Short mmCIF file of C-alpha atoms in Angstrom, two decimals:
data_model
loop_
_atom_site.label_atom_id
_atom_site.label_comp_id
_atom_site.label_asym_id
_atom_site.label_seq_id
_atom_site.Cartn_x
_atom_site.Cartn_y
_atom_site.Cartn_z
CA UNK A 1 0.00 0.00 0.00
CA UNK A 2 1.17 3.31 -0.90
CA UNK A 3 1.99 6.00 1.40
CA UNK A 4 -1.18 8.14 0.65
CA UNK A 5 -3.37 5.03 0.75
CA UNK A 6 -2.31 4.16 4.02
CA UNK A 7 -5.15 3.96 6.89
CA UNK A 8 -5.81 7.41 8.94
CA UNK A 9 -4.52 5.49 12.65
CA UNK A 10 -3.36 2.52 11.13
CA UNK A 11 0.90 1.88 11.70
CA UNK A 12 2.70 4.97 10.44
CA UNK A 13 1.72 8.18 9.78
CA UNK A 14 2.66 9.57 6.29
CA UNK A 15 5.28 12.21 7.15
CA UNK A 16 5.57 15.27 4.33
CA UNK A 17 9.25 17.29 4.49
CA UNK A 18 9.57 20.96 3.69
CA UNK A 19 11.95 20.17 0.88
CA UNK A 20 10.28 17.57 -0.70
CA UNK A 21 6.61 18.86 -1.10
CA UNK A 22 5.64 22.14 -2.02
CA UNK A 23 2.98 23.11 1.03
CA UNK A 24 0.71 24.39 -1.85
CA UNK A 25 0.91 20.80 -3.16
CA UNK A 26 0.69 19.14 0.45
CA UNK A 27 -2.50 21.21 1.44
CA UNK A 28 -4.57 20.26 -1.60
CA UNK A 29 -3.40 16.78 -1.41
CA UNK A 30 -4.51 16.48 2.12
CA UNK A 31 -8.14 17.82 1.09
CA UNK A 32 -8.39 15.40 -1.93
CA UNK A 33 -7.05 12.46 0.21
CA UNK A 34 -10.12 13.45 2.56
CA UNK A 35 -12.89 13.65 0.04
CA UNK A 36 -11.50 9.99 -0.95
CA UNK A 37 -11.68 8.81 2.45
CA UNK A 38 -14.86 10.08 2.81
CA UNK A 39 -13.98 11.77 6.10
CA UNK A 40 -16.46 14.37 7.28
CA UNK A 41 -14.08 16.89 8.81
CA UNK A 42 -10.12 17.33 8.52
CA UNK A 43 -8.26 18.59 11.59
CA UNK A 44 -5.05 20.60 11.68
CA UNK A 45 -3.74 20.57 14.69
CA UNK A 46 0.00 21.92 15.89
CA UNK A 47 1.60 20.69 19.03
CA UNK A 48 5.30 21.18 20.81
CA UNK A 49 6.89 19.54 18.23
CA UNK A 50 4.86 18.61 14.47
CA UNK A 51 1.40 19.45 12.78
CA UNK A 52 -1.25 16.30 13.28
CA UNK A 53 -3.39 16.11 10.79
CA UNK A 54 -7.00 14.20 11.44
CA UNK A 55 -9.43 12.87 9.14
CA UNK A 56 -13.08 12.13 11.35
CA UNK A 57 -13.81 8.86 9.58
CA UNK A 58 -17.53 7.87 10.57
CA UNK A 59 -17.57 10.49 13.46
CA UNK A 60 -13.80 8.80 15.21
CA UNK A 61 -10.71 10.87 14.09
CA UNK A 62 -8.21 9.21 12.77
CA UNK A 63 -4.34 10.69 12.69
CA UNK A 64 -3.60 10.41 8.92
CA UNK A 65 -0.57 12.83 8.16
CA UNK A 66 2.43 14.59 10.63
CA UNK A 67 3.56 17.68 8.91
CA UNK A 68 6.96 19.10 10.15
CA UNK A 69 6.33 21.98 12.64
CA UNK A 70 8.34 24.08 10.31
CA UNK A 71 5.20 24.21 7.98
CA UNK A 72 2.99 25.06 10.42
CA UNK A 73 2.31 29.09 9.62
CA UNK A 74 2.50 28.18 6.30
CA UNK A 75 0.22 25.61 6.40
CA UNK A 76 -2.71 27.74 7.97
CA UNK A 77 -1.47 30.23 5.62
CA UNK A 78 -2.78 28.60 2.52
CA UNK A 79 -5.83 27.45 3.88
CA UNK A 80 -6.98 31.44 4.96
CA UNK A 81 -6.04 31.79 1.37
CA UNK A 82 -8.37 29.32 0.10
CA UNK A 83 -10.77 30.19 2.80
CA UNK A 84 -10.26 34.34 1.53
CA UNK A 85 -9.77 34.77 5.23
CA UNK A 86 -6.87 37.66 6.64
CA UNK A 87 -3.34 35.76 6.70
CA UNK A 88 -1.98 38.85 8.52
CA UNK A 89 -4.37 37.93 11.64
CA UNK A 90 -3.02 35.25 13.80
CA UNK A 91 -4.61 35.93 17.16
CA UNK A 92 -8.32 36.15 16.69
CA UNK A 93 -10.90 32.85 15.12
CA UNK A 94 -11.64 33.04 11.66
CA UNK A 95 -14.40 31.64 9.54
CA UNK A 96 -14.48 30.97 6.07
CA UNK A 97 -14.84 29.00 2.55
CA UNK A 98 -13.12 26.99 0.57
CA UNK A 99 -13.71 26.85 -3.29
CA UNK A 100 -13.89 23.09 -4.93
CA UNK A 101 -11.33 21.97 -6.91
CA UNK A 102 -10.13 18.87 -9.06
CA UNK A 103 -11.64 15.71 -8.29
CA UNK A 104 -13.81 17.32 -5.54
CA UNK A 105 -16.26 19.02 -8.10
CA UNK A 106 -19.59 17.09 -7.99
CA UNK A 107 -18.37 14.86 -4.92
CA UNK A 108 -19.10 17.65 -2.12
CA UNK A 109 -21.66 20.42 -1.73
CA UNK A 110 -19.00 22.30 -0.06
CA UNK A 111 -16.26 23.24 2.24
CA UNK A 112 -16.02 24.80 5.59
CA UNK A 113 -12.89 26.33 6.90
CA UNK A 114 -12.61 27.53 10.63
CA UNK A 115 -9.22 28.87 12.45
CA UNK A 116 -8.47 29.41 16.32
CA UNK A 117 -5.11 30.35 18.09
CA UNK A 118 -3.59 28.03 20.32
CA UNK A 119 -0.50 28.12 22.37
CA UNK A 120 1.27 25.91 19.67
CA UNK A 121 0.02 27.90 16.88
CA UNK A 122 -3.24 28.15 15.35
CA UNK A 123 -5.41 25.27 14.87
CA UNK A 124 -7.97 24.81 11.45
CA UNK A 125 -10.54 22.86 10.91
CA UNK A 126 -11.94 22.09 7.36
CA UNK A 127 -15.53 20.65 7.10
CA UNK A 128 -16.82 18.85 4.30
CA UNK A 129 -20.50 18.68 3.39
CA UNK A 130 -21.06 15.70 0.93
CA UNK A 131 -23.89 15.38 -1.74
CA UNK A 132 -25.93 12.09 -0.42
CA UNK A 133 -29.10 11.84 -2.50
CA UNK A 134 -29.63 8.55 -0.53
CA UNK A 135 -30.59 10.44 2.28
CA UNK A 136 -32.96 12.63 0.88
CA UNK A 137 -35.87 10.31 1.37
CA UNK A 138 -37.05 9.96 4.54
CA UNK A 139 -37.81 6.26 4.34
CA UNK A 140 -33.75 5.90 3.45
CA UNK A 141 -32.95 7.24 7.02
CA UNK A 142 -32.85 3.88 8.80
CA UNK A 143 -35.73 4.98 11.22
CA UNK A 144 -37.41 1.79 12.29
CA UNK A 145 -41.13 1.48 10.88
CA UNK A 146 -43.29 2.45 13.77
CA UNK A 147 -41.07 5.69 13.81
CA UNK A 148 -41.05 6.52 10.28
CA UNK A 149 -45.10 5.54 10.12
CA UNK A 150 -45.38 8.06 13.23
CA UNK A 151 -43.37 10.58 11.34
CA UNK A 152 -45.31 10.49 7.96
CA UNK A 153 -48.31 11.71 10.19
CA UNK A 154 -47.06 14.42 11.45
CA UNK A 155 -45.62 15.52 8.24
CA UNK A 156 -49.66 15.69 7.34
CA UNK A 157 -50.51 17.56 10.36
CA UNK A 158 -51.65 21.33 9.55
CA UNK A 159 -50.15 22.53 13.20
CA UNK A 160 -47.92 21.29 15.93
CA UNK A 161 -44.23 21.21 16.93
CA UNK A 162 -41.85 18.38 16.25
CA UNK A 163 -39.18 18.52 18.16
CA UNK A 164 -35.37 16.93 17.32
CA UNK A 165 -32.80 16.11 20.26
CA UNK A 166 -29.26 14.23 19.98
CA UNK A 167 -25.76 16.23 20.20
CA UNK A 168 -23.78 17.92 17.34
CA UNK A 169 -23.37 14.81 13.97
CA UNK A 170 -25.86 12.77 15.16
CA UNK A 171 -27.98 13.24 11.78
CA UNK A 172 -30.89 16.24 12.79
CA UNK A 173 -30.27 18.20 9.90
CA UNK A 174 -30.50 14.95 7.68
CA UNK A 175 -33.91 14.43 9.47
CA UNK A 176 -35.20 17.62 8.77
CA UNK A 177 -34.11 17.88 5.59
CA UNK A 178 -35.63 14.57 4.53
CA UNK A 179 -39.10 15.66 6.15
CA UNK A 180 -39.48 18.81 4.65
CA UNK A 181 -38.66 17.21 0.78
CA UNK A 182 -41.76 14.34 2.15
CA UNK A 183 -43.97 17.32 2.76
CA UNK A 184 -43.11 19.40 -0.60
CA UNK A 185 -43.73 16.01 -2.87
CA UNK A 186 -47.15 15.19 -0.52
CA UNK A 187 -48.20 18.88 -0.67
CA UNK A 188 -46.56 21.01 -3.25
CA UNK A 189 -48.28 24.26 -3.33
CA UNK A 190 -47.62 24.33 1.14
CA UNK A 191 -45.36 27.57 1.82
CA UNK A 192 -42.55 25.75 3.46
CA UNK A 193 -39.52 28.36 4.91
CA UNK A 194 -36.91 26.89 6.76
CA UNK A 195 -34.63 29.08 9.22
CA UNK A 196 -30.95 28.16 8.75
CA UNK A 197 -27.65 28.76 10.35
CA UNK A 198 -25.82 28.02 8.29
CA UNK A 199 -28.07 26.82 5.14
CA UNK A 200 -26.56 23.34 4.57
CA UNK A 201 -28.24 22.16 1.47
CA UNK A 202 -30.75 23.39 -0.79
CA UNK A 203 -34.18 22.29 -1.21
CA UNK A 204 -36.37 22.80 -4.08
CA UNK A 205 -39.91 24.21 -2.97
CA UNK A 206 -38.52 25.23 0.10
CA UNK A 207 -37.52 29.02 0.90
CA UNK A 208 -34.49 28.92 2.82
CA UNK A 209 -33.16 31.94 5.07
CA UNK A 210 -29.50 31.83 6.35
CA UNK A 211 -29.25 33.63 9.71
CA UNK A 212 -26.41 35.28 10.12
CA UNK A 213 -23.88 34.61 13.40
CA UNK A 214 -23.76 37.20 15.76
CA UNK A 215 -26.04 39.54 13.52
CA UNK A 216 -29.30 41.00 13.82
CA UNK A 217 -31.36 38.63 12.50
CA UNK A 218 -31.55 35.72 14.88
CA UNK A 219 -33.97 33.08 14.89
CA UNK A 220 -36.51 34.86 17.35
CA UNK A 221 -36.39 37.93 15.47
CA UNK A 222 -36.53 36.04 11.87
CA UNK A 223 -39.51 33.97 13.04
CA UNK A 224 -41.54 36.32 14.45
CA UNK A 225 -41.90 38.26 11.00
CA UNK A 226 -41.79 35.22 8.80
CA UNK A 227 -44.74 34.19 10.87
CA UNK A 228 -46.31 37.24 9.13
CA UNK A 229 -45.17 35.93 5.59
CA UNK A 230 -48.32 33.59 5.85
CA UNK A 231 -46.30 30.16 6.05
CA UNK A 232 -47.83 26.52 6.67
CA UNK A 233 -44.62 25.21 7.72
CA UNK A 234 -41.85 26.09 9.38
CA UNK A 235 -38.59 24.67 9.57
CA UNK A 236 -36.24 26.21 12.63
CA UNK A 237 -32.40 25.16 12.67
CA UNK A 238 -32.39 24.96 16.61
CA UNK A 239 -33.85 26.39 19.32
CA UNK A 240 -31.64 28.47 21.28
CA UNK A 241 -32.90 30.90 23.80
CA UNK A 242 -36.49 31.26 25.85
CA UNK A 243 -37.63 33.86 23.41
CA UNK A 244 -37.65 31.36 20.63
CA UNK A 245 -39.15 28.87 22.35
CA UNK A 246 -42.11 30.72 23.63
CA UNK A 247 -42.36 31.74 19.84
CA UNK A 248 -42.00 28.61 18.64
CA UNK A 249 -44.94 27.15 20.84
CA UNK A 250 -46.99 29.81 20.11
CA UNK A 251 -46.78 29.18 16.22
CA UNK A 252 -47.41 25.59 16.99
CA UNK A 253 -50.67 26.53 18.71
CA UNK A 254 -52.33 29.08 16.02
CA UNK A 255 -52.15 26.76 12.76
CA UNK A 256 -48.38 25.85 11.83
CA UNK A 257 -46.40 23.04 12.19
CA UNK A 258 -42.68 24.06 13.08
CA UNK A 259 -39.96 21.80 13.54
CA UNK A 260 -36.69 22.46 15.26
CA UNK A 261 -34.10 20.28 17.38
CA UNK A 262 -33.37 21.24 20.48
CA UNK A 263 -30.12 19.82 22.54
CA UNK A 264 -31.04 17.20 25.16
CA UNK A 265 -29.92 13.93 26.25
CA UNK A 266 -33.46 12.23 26.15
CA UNK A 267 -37.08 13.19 25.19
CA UNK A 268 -37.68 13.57 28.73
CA UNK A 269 -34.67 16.27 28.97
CA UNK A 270 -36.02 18.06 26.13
CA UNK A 271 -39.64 18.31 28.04
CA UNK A 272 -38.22 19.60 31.08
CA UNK A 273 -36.04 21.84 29.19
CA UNK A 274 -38.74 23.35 27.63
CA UNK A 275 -40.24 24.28 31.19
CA UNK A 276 -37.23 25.56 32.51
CA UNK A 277 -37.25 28.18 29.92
CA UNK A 278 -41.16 29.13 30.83
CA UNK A 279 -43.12 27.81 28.86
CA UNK A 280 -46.38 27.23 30.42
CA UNK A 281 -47.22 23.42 30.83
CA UNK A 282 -50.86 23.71 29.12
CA UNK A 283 -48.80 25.67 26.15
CA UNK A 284 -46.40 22.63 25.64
CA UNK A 285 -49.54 19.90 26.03
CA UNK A 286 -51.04 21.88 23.44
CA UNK A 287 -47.94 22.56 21.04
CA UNK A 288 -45.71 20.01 21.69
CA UNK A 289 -46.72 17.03 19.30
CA UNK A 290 -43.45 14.48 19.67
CA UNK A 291 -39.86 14.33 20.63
CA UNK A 292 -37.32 12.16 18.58
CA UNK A 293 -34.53 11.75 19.93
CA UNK A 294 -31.65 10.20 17.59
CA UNK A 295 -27.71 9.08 17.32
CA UNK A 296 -25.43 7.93 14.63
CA UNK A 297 -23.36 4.54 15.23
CA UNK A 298 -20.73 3.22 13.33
CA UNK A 299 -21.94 0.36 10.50
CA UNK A 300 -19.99 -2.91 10.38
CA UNK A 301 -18.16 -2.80 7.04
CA UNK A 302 -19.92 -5.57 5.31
CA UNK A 303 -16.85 -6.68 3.51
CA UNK A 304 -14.64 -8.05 6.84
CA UNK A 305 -17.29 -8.12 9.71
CA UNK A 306 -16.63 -11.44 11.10
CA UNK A 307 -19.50 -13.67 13.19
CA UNK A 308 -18.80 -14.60 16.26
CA UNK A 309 -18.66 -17.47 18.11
CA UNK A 310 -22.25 -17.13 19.56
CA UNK A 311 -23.05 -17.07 15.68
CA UNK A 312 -25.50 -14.45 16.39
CA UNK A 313 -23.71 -10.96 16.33
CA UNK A 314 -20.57 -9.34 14.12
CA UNK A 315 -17.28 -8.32 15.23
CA UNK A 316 -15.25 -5.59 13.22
CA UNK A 317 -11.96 -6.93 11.56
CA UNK A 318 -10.72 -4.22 9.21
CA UNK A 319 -9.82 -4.75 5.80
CA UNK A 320 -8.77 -2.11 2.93
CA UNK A 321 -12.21 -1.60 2.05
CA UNK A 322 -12.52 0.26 5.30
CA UNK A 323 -8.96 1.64 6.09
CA UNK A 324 -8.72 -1.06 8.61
CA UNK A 325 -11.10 0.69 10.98
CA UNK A 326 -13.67 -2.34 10.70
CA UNK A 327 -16.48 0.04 9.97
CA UNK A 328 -18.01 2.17 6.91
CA UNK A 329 -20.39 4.52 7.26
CA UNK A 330 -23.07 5.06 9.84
CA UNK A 331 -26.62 4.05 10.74
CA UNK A 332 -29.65 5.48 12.82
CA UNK A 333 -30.52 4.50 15.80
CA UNK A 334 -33.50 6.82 17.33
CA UNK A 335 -36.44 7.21 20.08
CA UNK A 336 -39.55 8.61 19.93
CA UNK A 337 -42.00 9.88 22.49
CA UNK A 338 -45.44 11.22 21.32
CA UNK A 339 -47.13 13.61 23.77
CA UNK A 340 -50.62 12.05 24.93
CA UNK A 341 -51.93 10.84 28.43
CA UNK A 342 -50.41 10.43 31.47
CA UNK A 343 -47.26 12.25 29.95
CA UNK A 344 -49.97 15.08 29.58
CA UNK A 345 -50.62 15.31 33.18
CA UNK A 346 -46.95 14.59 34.00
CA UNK A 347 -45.99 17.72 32.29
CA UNK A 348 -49.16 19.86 34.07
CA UNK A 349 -47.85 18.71 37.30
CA UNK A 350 -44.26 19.80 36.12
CA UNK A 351 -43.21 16.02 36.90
CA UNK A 352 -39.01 15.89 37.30
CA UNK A 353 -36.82 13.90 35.43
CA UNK A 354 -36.96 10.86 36.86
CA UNK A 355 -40.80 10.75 37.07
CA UNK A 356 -41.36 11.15 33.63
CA UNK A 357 -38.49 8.82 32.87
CA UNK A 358 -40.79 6.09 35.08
CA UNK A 359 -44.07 7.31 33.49
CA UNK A 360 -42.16 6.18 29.79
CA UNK A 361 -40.41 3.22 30.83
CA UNK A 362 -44.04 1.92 32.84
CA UNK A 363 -45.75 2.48 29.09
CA UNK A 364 -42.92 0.52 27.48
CA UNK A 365 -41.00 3.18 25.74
CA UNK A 366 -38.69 1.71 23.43
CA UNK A 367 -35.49 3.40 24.17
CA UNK A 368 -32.94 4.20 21.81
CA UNK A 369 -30.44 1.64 23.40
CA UNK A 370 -33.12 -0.97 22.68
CA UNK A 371 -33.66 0.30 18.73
CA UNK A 372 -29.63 0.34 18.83
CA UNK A 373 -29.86 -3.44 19.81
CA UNK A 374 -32.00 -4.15 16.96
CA UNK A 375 -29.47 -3.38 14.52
CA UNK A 376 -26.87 -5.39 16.34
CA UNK A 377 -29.35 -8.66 16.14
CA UNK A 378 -29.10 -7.75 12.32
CA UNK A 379 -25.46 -8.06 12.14
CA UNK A 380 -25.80 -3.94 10.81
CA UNK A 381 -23.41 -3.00 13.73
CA UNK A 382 -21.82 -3.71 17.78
CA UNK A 383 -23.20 -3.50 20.75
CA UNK A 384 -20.17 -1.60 22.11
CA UNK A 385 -20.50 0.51 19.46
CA UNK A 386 -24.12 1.03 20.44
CA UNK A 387 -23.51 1.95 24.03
CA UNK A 388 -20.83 3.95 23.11
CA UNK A 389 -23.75 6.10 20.55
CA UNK A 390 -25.70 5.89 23.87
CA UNK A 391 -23.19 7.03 26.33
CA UNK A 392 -22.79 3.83 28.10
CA UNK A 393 -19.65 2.87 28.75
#
């Protein structure tokens, strides 16, 4: 195996010396090598002594290069360059682009670059947003079927607010996304907005507004005039502050359906959440139509997962097909909690955690750990890398 097909955290790093690779050359290499890989962010990061650089291969980071620390600066140099970003400014965060080029035209949608000072130097980060069509359809997801059935009829629902929980990569966007395209083919002449930060990917039928960090426009103040634009549905990036919430619930309640994510460990968290920042508990019972609460786990790479000797669930190997990692690509697990009953008068009472935790498991909630263990019995992926989705450890 060649040196630039050699597995991101596999043996040896691939080493690059000043006088032997132009950095121009090294930089563009490194993004090309990435869009090969498939990896969904590239790190640069500079210690004591080198430059690691990190592909995220199926949400674990991987260290795939070590750059000399003598081309460090110029390194971050030519990726503010690409990114159009001031190469003159070392000591503040920058954010930025990077245009497509070469083999990376028609493989990504596009490229995000983002630098931060560090005491070793300063640190970039280069995200990469693919072009999936396989993930456009909602039924493509991975959702199991009572989930995606449940799903389909709130997509049909004139008002309401579906909610989205799981942390940062765990596939909400993707969700959303694929929901709102369902809606446009079942309904096409809805007036469908979405509220973006940043706008990710374009949908046709949709009208898409990117709100601007740190500017004027934030979501509260976006929504509460686009809520005078006469839209059916709306379509909220996240919900950040009280002020949007209390807007968001409102809109739920006076003939819209709005969904948004919102970060939480459970559906539970996201209900009590919701109270902490005021909203009344009759407004949520009335808004408030269901939480889902999803994660992303690694898939067993179907070309060297090995059975084990139970003969009922797959171990990961590694083969080239997978840079030796054992895995390729990723697959939804989720929860869902619909808002009806004694969860009603849990959230009237202003139940705790733990009570409406009870009040689900008593009713006999199928938790995401239990819909992860579904696709383990499939042979789709681990049950370590399940828990590990899940937090268990």
């Amino acid at each position: 195996m060649s040196e630039s097909q050699r597995s991101p955290g596999k043996g040896p790093a691939g080493r690059y010396s000043s006088e032997a690779h132009d950095v121009v050359v090294t930089v563009d290499d490194i993004l090309q090598k990435a869009v090969r890989v498939g990896a969904s962010d590239v790190h640069f990061e500079p210690t004591s002594s080198e430059m690691l650089v990190k592909y995220r291969l199926d949400g674990v980071l991987n260290v795939a290069e070590k750059l000399p620390k003598s081309l460090s600066d110029n390194v971050i140099a030519r990726l503010k360059v690409l990114g159009d970003l001031l190469t003159y400014r070392n000591d503040i965060p920058q954010e930025g682009r990077i245009g497509l080029i070469g083999e990376q035209k028609g493989n990504i949608l596009d490229q995000r670059l983002a630098v931060f000072p560090t005491i070793h130097g300063q640190r970039a980060v280069v995200r990469l947003f693919y072009e999936d069509t396989g993930l456009n359809d909602l039924e493509a997801l991975g959702f199991s079927a009572g989930i995606c059935s449940a799903l389909k009829q709130i997509a049909r629902q004139n008002q309401g607010v579906l909610l989205l929980t799981g942390p940062a990569g765990s596939g909400k966007s993707t969700t959303l996304g694929a929901l709102l395209r369902h809606i446009v083919r079942l309904f096409p002449g809805k007036s469908i907005v979405s509220l973006e930060d940043p706008v990710e990917r374009h949908i046709d039928g949709i009208t898409q507004v990117q709100i601007t960090p740190h500017g004027e426009m934030t979501f509260a103040t976006a929504l509460r005039s686009l809520l005078r634009q006469d839209p059916q549905v709306l379509m909220i990036g996240e919900i950040r502050d009280a002020e949007t919430a209390h807007i968001v619930c409102q809109a739920g309640l006076t003939g819209h359906l709005l969904m948004s994510t919102l970060h939480s460990g459970t559906p539970a968290a996201a209900l009590i959440r919701l109270l902490e920042m005021g909203i009344e508990p009759y407004q949520l019972n009335s808004s408030v139509t269901a939480v889902v609460n999803q994660r992303l786990a690694r898939r067993l790479c179907p070309n060297c997962k090995n059975l084990k000797a139970d003969e009922k669930t797959y171990e990961s190997v590694g083969c080239a097909e997978c840079f030796q990692t054992g895995f390729k690509g990723r697959v939804l697990m989720a929860e869902m909690v619909q808002i009806d009953g004694d969860l009603r008068q849990a959230i009237l009472a202003k139940s705790d955690l733990d009570q409406m935790e009870t009040i689900l498991k008593n009713r006999g909630h199928m938790t995401m750990r239990q819909d992860g263990m579904r696709l383990v019995n499939e042979g789709i992926t681990t049950r370590e890398e399940v828990e590990s989705a899940c937090g268990v450890r």
